[in-house]
């Protein structure tokens, strides 16, 4: 069993990576995609999409780490994953993975 401090660090990392992934998703949807289709600038989607892909993979890696080390329930893990697929979803990770689960 890992310490409460270690669990808090993992939870905080999950939330921070989730926020970065969420911001990249919003930039992709609301800035890069309109630039591609209305501004004829497909490079915007290539750059932001690549960054978003990297952050998404990082989020999944941290989510797997949280699942294994913090013993998150399958339902909490699934909810966190689904939140990463919904715009603005990852900004609610602090409610999906409450601190009470880490005690």
Short mmCIF file of C-alpha atoms in Angstrom, two decimals, residues 2 10 61-72 77:
data_model
loop_
_atom_site.label_atom_id
_atom_site.label_comp_id
_atom_site.label_asym_id
_atom_site.label_seq_id
_atom_site.Cartn_x
_atom_site.Cartn_y
_atom_site.Cartn_z
CA UNK A 2 1.34 3.41 -0.88
CA UNK A 10 -0.81 10.82 -8.33
CA UNK A 61 -0.94 6.53 -18.90
CA UNK A 62 -1.51 8.58 -15.74
CA UNK A 63 -5.06 7.21 -15.45
CA UNK A 64 -3.70 3.65 -15.60
CA UNK A 65 -1.12 4.56 -12.97
CA UNK A 66 -3.85 6.00 -10.76
CA UNK A 67 -6.01 2.91 -11.26
CA UNK A 68 -3.24 0.53 -10.25
CA UNK A 69 -1.52 2.47 -7.48
CA UNK A 70 -4.55 4.16 -5.91
CA UNK A 71 -6.85 1.15 -6.36
CA UNK A 72 -9.49 3.24 -8.11
CA UNK A 77 -11.69 4.84 -14.03
#
